[in-house]
XYZ file of N, CA and C in Angstrom:
672
model
N 18.329 39.561 39.583
C 19.502 39.096 38.841
C 20.744 39.204 39.711
N 21.658 38.257 39.531
C 22.921 38.271 40.253
C 23.635 39.608 40.055
N 24.123 40.193 41.158
C 24.738 41.524 41.103
C 25.945 41.568 40.181
N 26.796 40.552 40.221
C 27.996 40.552 39.382
C 27.628 40.486 37.906
N 26.580 39.725 37.573
C 26.137 39.637 36.182
C 25.528 40.959 35.736
N 24.756 41.586 36.608
C 24.172 42.884 36.271
C 25.264 43.925 36.056
N 26.307 43.890 36.872
C 27.428 44.822 36.693
C 28.104 44.617 35.341
N 28.271 43.351 34.943
C 28.840 43.057 33.623
C 27.960 43.632 32.522
N 26.653 43.401 32.658
C 25.716 43.882 31.650
C 25.737 45.400 31.543
N 25.837 46.074 32.688
C 25.833 47.537 32.675
C 27.039 48.090 31.937
N 28.132 47.345 31.908
C 29.325 47.783 31.178
C 29.332 47.269 29.740
N 29.024 45.981 29.564
C 29.129 45.359 28.238
C 27.924 45.645 27.347
N 26.753 45.867 27.949
C 25.543 46.124 27.166
C 24.794 44.850 26.816
N 25.516 43.801 26.482
C 24.892 42.497 26.235
C 25.844 41.403 26.703
N 25.275 40.225 26.926
C 26.077 39.118 27.450
C 25.542 37.814 26.875
N 26.411 37.057 26.203
C 25.996 35.758 25.674
C 26.127 34.709 26.772
N 25.078 33.943 26.963
C 25.070 32.906 27.992
C 25.958 31.735 27.573
N 26.418 30.926 28.525
C 27.428 29.892 28.235
C 27.035 28.945 27.103
N 28.061 28.439 26.420
C 27.853 27.423 25.391
C 27.529 26.084 26.046
N 26.876 25.199 25.305
C 26.531 23.878 25.847
C 27.758 22.991 26.008
N 28.751 23.224 25.185
C 30.009 22.482 25.305
C 31.124 23.350 24.743
N 32.347 22.936 24.946
C 33.510 23.792 24.672
C 33.570 24.304 23.243
N 33.255 23.469 22.276
C 33.394 23.856 20.872
C 32.048 24.122 20.200
N 31.022 24.402 20.992
C 29.695 24.663 20.436
C 29.733 25.891 19.531
N 28.968 25.845 18.470
C 28.981 26.916 17.482
C 28.216 28.154 17.954
N 27.408 27.994 19.014
C 26.616 29.119 19.505
C 26.440 29.070 21.012
N 25.519 29.886 21.499
C 25.302 30.057 22.938
C 23.885 29.640 23.325
N 23.663 29.492 24.624
C 22.358 29.056 25.115
C 21.361 30.202 25.231
N 21.822 31.414 25.108
C 20.923 32.549 25.215
C 21.679 33.860 25.158
N 20.946 34.935 25.371
C 21.507 36.280 25.249
C 20.780 37.220 26.204
N 21.536 38.041 26.919
C 20.970 39.082 27.775
C 21.357 40.440 27.207
N 20.404 41.364 27.172
C 20.648 42.711 26.648
C 20.111 43.717 27.653
N 20.938 44.674 28.039
C 20.509 45.714 28.976
C 20.277 47.018 28.224
N 19.102 47.600 28.425
C 18.776 48.867 27.771
C 18.415 49.906 28.820
N 18.881 51.127 28.589
C 18.632 52.235 29.508
C 17.651 53.225 28.888
N 16.799 53.777 29.731
C 15.879 54.795 29.233
C 16.622 56.082 28.890
N 17.772 56.294 29.527
C 18.638 57.429 29.219
C 20.037 56.894 28.938
N 20.768 57.495 27.977
C 22.130 57.028 27.688
C 22.992 57.030 28.942
N 23.934 56.100 29.006
C 24.818 56.011 30.161
C 25.636 57.286 30.316
N 25.752 57.733 31.560
C 26.545 58.938 31.824
C 28.030 58.617 31.898
N 28.371 57.348 32.091
C 29.771 56.947 32.202
C 30.268 56.246 30.954
N 31.491 55.745 31.038
C 32.096 55.020 29.927
C 31.655 53.556 29.969
N 31.020 53.104 28.907
C 30.613 51.706 28.807
C 31.081 51.155 27.464
N 31.224 49.841 27.401
C 31.700 49.201 26.172
C 30.683 49.308 25.048
N 29.416 49.090 25.375
C 28.344 49.075 24.370
C 27.066 49.473 25.086
N 26.360 50.470 24.572
C 25.167 50.994 25.240
C 23.949 50.810 24.327
N 23.264 49.661 24.411
C 22.164 49.367 23.486
C 21.050 50.414 23.519
N 20.582 50.751 22.323
C 19.478 51.699 22.181
C 18.225 51.020 21.633
N 18.407 50.116 20.649
C 17.269 49.415 20.052
C 17.603 47.943 19.809
N 16.554 47.127 19.784
C 16.649 45.718 19.390
C 15.698 45.528 18.219
N 16.219 45.048 17.094
C 15.408 44.855 15.891
C 15.357 43.362 15.573
N 14.165 42.800 15.553
C 14.014 41.364 15.328
C 12.615 41.060 14.816
N 12.445 39.836 14.345
C 11.130 39.410 13.862
C 10.449 38.601 14.962
N 9.197 38.975 15.265
C 8.431 38.302 16.314
C 7.145 37.724 15.750
N 6.629 36.720 16.442
C 5.313 36.186 16.119
C 4.297 36.934 16.971
N 3.368 37.614 16.321
C 2.393 38.433 17.036
C 1.278 37.562 17.605
N 0.414 38.210 18.392
C -0.672 37.478 19.051
C -1.640 36.880 18.040
N -1.744 37.493 16.857
C -2.653 36.977 15.835
C -1.991 35.934 14.935
N -0.770 35.509 15.302
C -0.079 34.487 14.528
C 0.710 35.019 13.361
N 0.801 36.339 13.221
C 1.538 36.932 12.109
C 2.972 37.244 12.527
N 3.899 36.960 11.618
C 5.314 37.247 11.869
C 5.654 38.611 11.285
N 6.272 39.467 12.081
C 6.607 40.800 11.577
C 7.827 41.346 12.301
N 8.510 42.267 11.627
C 9.683 42.911 12.221
C 9.248 43.923 13.268
N 9.988 43.969 14.364
C 9.675 44.851 15.485
C 10.963 45.474 16.010
N 10.866 46.722 16.435
C 12.000 47.397 17.065
C 11.620 47.787 18.487
N 12.428 47.361 19.445
C 12.192 47.675 20.854
C 13.175 48.729 21.339
N 12.681 49.601 22.206
C 13.533 50.508 22.971
C 13.284 50.229 24.453
N 14.047 50.882 25.303
C 13.913 50.618 26.740
C 12.527 50.979 27.265
N 11.886 51.957 26.624
C 10.574 52.395 27.113
C 9.415 51.758 26.344
N 9.711 50.775 25.475
C 8.647 50.091 24.739
C 7.877 49.169 25.682
N 6.546 49.300 25.742
C 5.773 48.377 26.586
C 6.021 46.940 26.147
N 6.197 46.058 27.114
C 6.550 44.676 26.782
C 5.790 43.727 27.690
N 5.047 42.761 27.107
C 4.356 41.758 27.928
C 5.366 40.782 28.527
N 4.901 39.798 29.215
C 5.808 38.910 29.941
C 6.736 38.125 29.021
N 6.237 37.649 27.870
C 7.075 36.838 26.994
C 6.590 36.944 25.556
N 7.540 36.900 24.606
C 7.205 36.921 23.181
C 7.951 35.793 22.481
N 7.363 35.303 21.389
C 7.990 34.247 20.594
C 8.816 34.886 19.484
N 10.092 34.486 19.388
C 11.000 35.036 18.389
C 10.990 34.159 17.145
N 10.926 34.794 15.988
C 11.029 34.058 14.727
C 12.498 33.749 14.436
N 12.774 32.691 13.705
C 14.149 32.405 13.297
C 14.707 33.543 12.444
N 16.020 33.748 12.546
C 16.657 34.769 11.721
C 17.563 35.695 12.508
N 17.804 36.862 11.930
C 18.771 37.820 12.469
C 18.146 38.700 13.541
N 18.932 38.993 14.566
C 18.583 39.970 15.594
C 19.678 41.025 15.601
N 19.281 42.287 15.518
C 20.256 43.378 15.467
C 20.069 44.294 16.671
N 21.157 44.544 17.385
C 21.139 45.441 18.545
C 21.990 46.656 18.198
N 21.382 47.834 18.224
C 22.119 49.056 17.883
C 22.390 49.876 19.136
N 23.624 50.362 19.249
C 24.036 51.151 20.407
C 23.773 52.634 20.172
N 23.904 53.409 21.248
C 23.688 54.849 21.170
C 24.618 55.513 20.160
N 25.838 54.984 19.993
C 26.816 55.590 19.085
C 26.733 55.054 17.658
N 25.729 54.221 17.380
C 25.546 53.699 16.031
C 26.158 52.332 15.788
N 26.973 51.840 16.718
C 27.553 50.501 16.560
C 26.446 49.440 16.639
N 26.724 48.291 16.024
C 25.739 47.207 16.023
C 26.348 45.896 16.516
N 25.527 45.122 17.186
C 25.856 43.735 17.529
C 24.772 42.884 16.887
N 25.171 41.821 16.194
C 24.217 41.029 15.419
C 24.269 39.564 15.836
N 23.099 38.959 15.883
C 22.975 37.565 16.300
C 22.038 36.833 15.340
N 22.101 35.511 15.378
C 21.223 34.702 14.524
C 20.636 33.588 15.379
N 19.314 33.403 15.254
C 18.641 32.399 16.081
C 17.785 31.473 15.214
N 17.475 30.320 15.766
C 16.582 29.362 15.117
C 15.202 29.409 15.773
N 14.931 30.486 16.463
C 13.694 30.656 17.202
C 13.994 30.716 18.693
N 12.965 30.998 19.478
C 13.155 31.080 20.924
C 12.127 31.999 21.549
N 12.421 32.441 22.751
C 11.514 33.339 23.466
C 12.285 34.550 23.979
N 11.559 35.651 24.151
C 12.156 36.885 24.655
C 11.321 37.389 25.820
N 11.983 37.634 26.935
C 11.320 38.186 28.113
C 12.033 39.463 28.534
N 11.331 40.316 29.259
C 11.925 41.569 29.725
C 11.533 41.815 31.172
N 12.470 42.398 31.917
C 12.167 42.763 33.299
C 12.970 43.992 33.683
N 12.374 44.820 34.512
C 13.070 45.998 35.021
C 14.051 45.557 36.093
N 15.255 46.113 36.039
C 16.260 45.837 37.057
C 16.465 47.100 37.887
N 17.591 47.762 37.721
C 17.805 49.028 38.418
C 16.878 50.083 37.813
N 16.605 51.169 38.537
C 15.748 52.226 37.997
C 16.252 52.721 36.641
N 15.349 52.744 35.661
C 15.721 53.225 34.333
C 16.396 52.192 33.465
N 16.509 50.938 33.942
C 17.168 49.887 33.174
C 16.227 48.696 32.978
N 16.257 48.137 31.788
C 15.463 46.949 31.488
C 16.376 45.896 30.867
N 16.236 44.653 31.322
C 17.041 43.558 30.783
C 16.145 42.638 29.961
N 16.525 42.455 28.706
C 15.840 41.517 27.818
C 16.596 40.190 27.853
N 15.865 39.115 28.030
C 16.464 37.780 28.116
C 15.951 36.917 26.971
N 16.876 36.490 26.112
C 16.537 35.627 24.980
C 17.015 34.212 25.289
N 16.114 33.240 25.176
C 16.476 31.842 25.419
C 16.023 30.994 24.233
N 16.806 29.951 23.947
C 16.473 29.074 22.834
C 17.004 27.672 23.093
N 16.291 26.677 22.576
C 16.763 25.293 22.668
C 17.820 24.995 21.614
N 18.016 25.917 20.673
C 19.044 25.792 19.634
C 20.121 26.842 19.876
N 21.323 26.638 19.359
C 22.397 27.614 19.576
C 22.047 29.007 19.057
N 22.416 30.011 19.838
C 22.293 31.415 19.433
C 23.650 31.837 18.883
N 23.699 32.224 17.613
C 24.964 32.556 16.965
C 25.308 34.024 17.175
N 26.532 34.276 17.601
C 27.043 35.639 17.770
C 27.816 35.992 16.502
N 27.264 36.878 15.680
C 27.852 37.187 14.382
C 28.869 38.313 14.478
N 29.724 38.409 13.461
C 30.771 39.431 13.438
C 31.002 39.850 11.996
N 32.072 40.581 11.764
C 32.440 40.989 10.401
C 33.715 40.280 9.959
N 34.110 39.229 10.676
C 35.391 38.570 10.392
C 35.223 37.186 9.761
N 34.013 36.877 9.301
C 33.751 35.612 8.605
C 34.101 34.398 9.466
N 33.570 34.384 10.672
C 33.765 33.252 11.571
C 32.896 32.077 11.130
N 33.050 30.948 11.811
C 32.215 29.788 11.513
C 30.744 30.118 11.728
N 30.442 30.876 12.781
C 29.057 31.283 13.035
C 28.535 32.159 11.904
N 29.367 33.069 11.398
C 28.965 33.924 10.277
C 28.647 33.088 9.043
N 29.512 32.133 8.757
C 29.319 31.303 7.567
C 28.078 30.422 7.706
N 27.842 29.915 8.918
C 26.648 29.105 9.130
C 25.391 29.944 8.911
N 25.351 31.141 9.476
C 24.178 32.005 9.309
C 23.918 32.290 7.833
N 24.982 32.564 7.072
C 24.829 32.838 5.641
C 24.301 31.611 4.902
N 24.835 30.434 5.234
C 24.379 29.189 4.606
C 22.904 28.934 4.928
N 22.540 29.158 6.178
C 21.163 28.902 6.606
C 20.199 29.853 5.905
N 20.554 31.126 5.826
C 19.683 32.095 5.159
C 19.466 31.712 3.697
N 20.537 31.299 3.020
C 20.416 30.889 1.615
C 19.543 29.640 1.488
N 19.730 28.704 2.401
C 18.950 27.464 2.382
C 17.477 27.742 2.630
N 17.177 28.584 3.607
C 15.780 28.907 3.901
C 15.129 29.679 2.763
N 15.895 30.523 2.068
C 15.352 31.258 0.922
C 14.922 30.282 -0.178
N 15.741 29.259 -0.423
C 15.382 28.232 -1.412
C 14.157 27.452 -0.949
N 14.100 27.192 0.343
C 12.968 26.457 0.905
C 11.675 27.242 0.718
N 11.718 28.529 0.989
C 10.533 29.367 0.823
C 10.077 29.379 -0.630
N 11.038 29.443 -1.541
C 10.705 29.436 -2.963
C 10.056 28.115 -3.371
N 10.606 27.004 -2.883
C 10.052 25.693 -3.255
C 8.673 25.472 -2.645
N 8.427 26.072 -1.492
C 7.115 25.955 -0.866
C 6.109 26.950 -1.434
N 6.613 27.921 -2.216
C 5.762 28.950 -2.831
C 4.897 29.655 -1.785
N 5.553 30.109 -0.715
C 4.835 30.759 0.376
C 5.238 32.221 0.486
N 4.305 33.051 0.918
C 4.602 34.459 1.173
C 5.523 34.569 2.376
N 6.145 35.744 2.551
C 7.014 35.957 3.709
C 6.274 35.651 5.009
N 5.080 36.214 5.127
C 4.326 36.064 6.371
C 4.017 34.599 6.667
N 3.562 33.869 5.644
C 3.213 32.458 5.838
C 4.453 31.609 6.120
N 5.548 31.903 5.417
C 6.762 31.109 5.587
C 7.339 31.264 6.985
N 7.472 32.512 7.441
C 8.077 32.728 8.756
C 7.158 32.262 9.874
N 5.866 32.340 9.641
C 4.933 31.789 10.622
C 5.122 30.278 10.734
N 5.307 29.610 9.588
C 5.497 28.158 9.596
C 6.800 27.766 10.289
N 7.911 28.465 9.968
C 9.195 28.138 10.606
C 9.142 28.377 12.108
N 8.453 29.440 12.509
C 8.398 29.789 13.929
C 7.591 28.767 14.722
N 6.667 28.082 14.074
C 5.879 27.047 14.746
C 6.728 25.825 15.104
N 7.863 25.680 14.409
C 8.730 24.521 14.637
C 9.581 24.758 15.887
N 9.701 23.751 16.725
C 10.561 23.848 17.909
C 11.978 24.191 17.452
N 12.622 25.218 18.045
C 13.929 25.678 17.558
C 14.973 24.581 17.394
N 15.054 23.662 18.352
C 16.053 22.593 18.244
C 15.764 21.693 17.044
N 14.513 21.407 16.792
C 14.133 20.579 15.637
C 14.506 21.285 14.331
N 14.255 22.590 14.254
C 14.622 23.361 13.064
C 16.131 23.372 12.883
N 16.867 23.529 13.974
C 18.330 23.530 13.927
C 18.857 22.201 13.396
N 18.355 21.097 13.940
C 18.824 19.770 13.529
C 18.518 19.522 12.053
N 17.295 19.818 11.632
C 16.917 19.600 10.230
C 17.767 20.451 9.296
N 18.070 21.668 9.722
C 18.848 22.581 8.883
C 20.296 22.137 8.769
N 20.945 21.824 9.905
C 22.369 21.471 9.812
C 22.556 20.105 9.152
N 21.579 19.197 9.299
C 21.703 17.914 8.608
C 21.619 18.108 7.096
N 20.766 19.029 6.662
C 20.672 19.340 5.232
C 21.988 19.906 4.718
N 22.598 20.802 5.497
C 23.885 21.382 5.092
C 24.969 20.311 5.068
N 25.000 19.449 6.078
C 25.985 18.361 6.101
C 25.819 17.447 4.883
N 24.577 17.154 4.525
C 24.327 16.320 3.345
C 24.880 16.975 2.085
N 24.700 18.288 1.978
C 25.192 19.007 0.806
C 26.707 18.916 0.712
N 27.385 19.064 1.836
C 28.846 18.989 1.848
C 29.326 17.577 1.512
N 28.638 16.583 2.035
C 29.052 15.199 1.795
C 28.806 14.775 0.346
N 27.818 15.389 -0.293
C 27.506 15.060 -1.680
C 28.292 15.909 -2.675
N 28.964 16.954 -2.156
C 29.718 17.859 -3.035
C 31.125 18.026 -2.473
N 32.040 17.108 -2.761
C 33.395 17.134 -2.185
C 34.158 18.426 -2.467
N 33.863 19.100 -3.586
C 34.598 20.328 -3.910
C 34.334 21.452 -2.915
N 33.313 21.298 -2.081
C 33.049 22.297 -1.040
C 34.029 22.174 0.122
N 34.764 21.070 0.186
C 35.667 20.815 1.312
C 36.984 21.568 1.132
N 36.913 22.883 1.106
C 38.112 23.708 0.959
C 38.082 24.845 1.967
N 39.237 25.158 2.537
C 39.409 26.336 3.387
C 38.354 26.493 4.454
N 37.743 27.683 4.457
C 36.796 28.033 5.502
C 35.523 27.199 5.426
N 35.143 26.782 4.225
C 33.958 25.942 4.104
C 34.169 24.605 4.807
N 35.403 24.122 4.746
C 35.719 22.867 5.423
C 35.643 23.048 6.939
N 36.041 24.224 7.413
C 35.940 24.520 8.847
C 34.482 24.459 9.297
N 33.590 25.005 8.477
C 32.169 24.963 8.814
C 31.669 23.523 8.837
N 32.057 22.748 7.847
C 31.632 21.344 7.781
C 32.044 20.588 9.047
N 33.303 20.729 9.437
C 33.778 20.002 10.613
C 33.173 20.567 11.901
N 32.879 21.869 11.907
C 32.211 22.453 13.063
C 30.818 21.868 13.258
N 30.079 21.721 12.153
C 28.737 21.134 12.229
C 28.805 19.646 12.553
N 29.800 18.974 11.992
C 29.967 17.547 12.266
C 30.287 17.321 13.744
N 31.105 18.206 14.314
C 31.435 18.102 15.742
C 30.184 18.328 16.585
N 29.364 19.301 16.184
C 28.127 19.576 16.917
C 27.198 18.357 16.872
N 27.056 17.766 15.691
C 26.203 16.582 15.551
C 26.732 15.427 16.407
N 28.043 15.218 16.378
C 28.645 14.124 17.153
C 28.400 14.314 18.641
N 28.551 15.550 19.131
C 28.317 15.823 20.551
C 26.862 15.536 20.918
N 25.941 15.948 20.054
C 24.521 15.696 20.320
C 24.221 14.198 20.312
N 24.875 13.467 19.422
C 24.690 12.009 19.396
C 25.236 11.365 20.668
N 26.423 11.784 21.081
C 27.063 11.189 22.258
C 26.302 11.489 23.543
N 25.586 12.608 23.564
C 24.826 12.982 24.758
C 23.355 12.565 24.656
N 23.031 11.797 23.603
C 21.680 11.271 23.455
C 20.636 12.288 23.053
N 21.052 13.403 22.450
C 20.105 14.453 22.080
C 19.775 14.477 20.589
N 20.587 13.782 19.794
C 20.350 13.784 18.346
C 19.169 12.863 18.031
N 18.126 13.380 17.357
C 16.925 12.574 17.124
C 17.120 11.527 16.027
N 16.428 10.433 16.177
C 16.370 9.387 15.149
C 14.912 8.974 14.979
N 14.377 9.027 13.758
C 15.050 9.494 12.545
C 15.255 11.003 12.572
N 16.208 11.459 11.779
C 16.512 12.886 11.725
C 15.441 13.595 10.899
N 14.840 14.666 11.427
C 13.848 15.392 10.631
C 14.513 16.095 9.449
N 13.810 16.164 8.345
C 14.297 16.923 7.188
C 13.516 18.225 7.101
N 14.033 19.159 6.326
C 13.316 20.419 6.164
C 11.961 20.198 5.493
N 11.885 19.207 4.614
C 10.601 18.917 3.971
C 9.578 18.405 4.980
N 10.059 17.772 6.050
C 9.143 17.313 7.100
C 8.445 18.485 7.782
N 9.028 19.664 7.677
C 8.487 20.842 8.349
C 7.429 21.548 7.517
N 7.250 21.075 6.295
C 6.296 21.716 5.386
C 4.868 21.526 5.898
N 4.042 22.571 5.818
C 2.659 22.446 6.310
C 1.819 21.523 5.424
């Protein structure tokens, strides 16, 4: 890994990879540095655990918690949803993904870097109700309704969503949300309107760069 990037990681604890464009709602990936022993110096954030849902080798989706000394194969498939990183002092950093992959490699002695990559934006969540926060909340509510309509167990539902290419799931999800806003004008108020225009800008950029699929997949298209 580039020395300057590793130095940043050693201080910051995690690093969001660049956005695809200036106003993108999320990032192209995430790097997390974990130490087998707490940092002896002053650091901004010192990750201790990563909590996320993974697709296991037997095809089952389940929650997993990683530490720096957790044995890790070359690559794992991440299920859509929340990823929580907890620091040594109890602070948390939270992210939301539409799926992706997670790899780990040893860097300096006693340090391991986890690399998360996805074809869909990785949302960096906060407690300040940002556009990314509102999108994650909308998506979780939408997926909960989807699971209910499909009458699937947690394990079966998350296995099905994880089988979908992350970018395809992202497009189908945000198009569904855009449709809801366009069909319900009363939603066009305040922060909800900011989310609508943020998603519309994302769709427009994907169209202009030739990445928006036609026809657009719907969430029902993803049903097994």
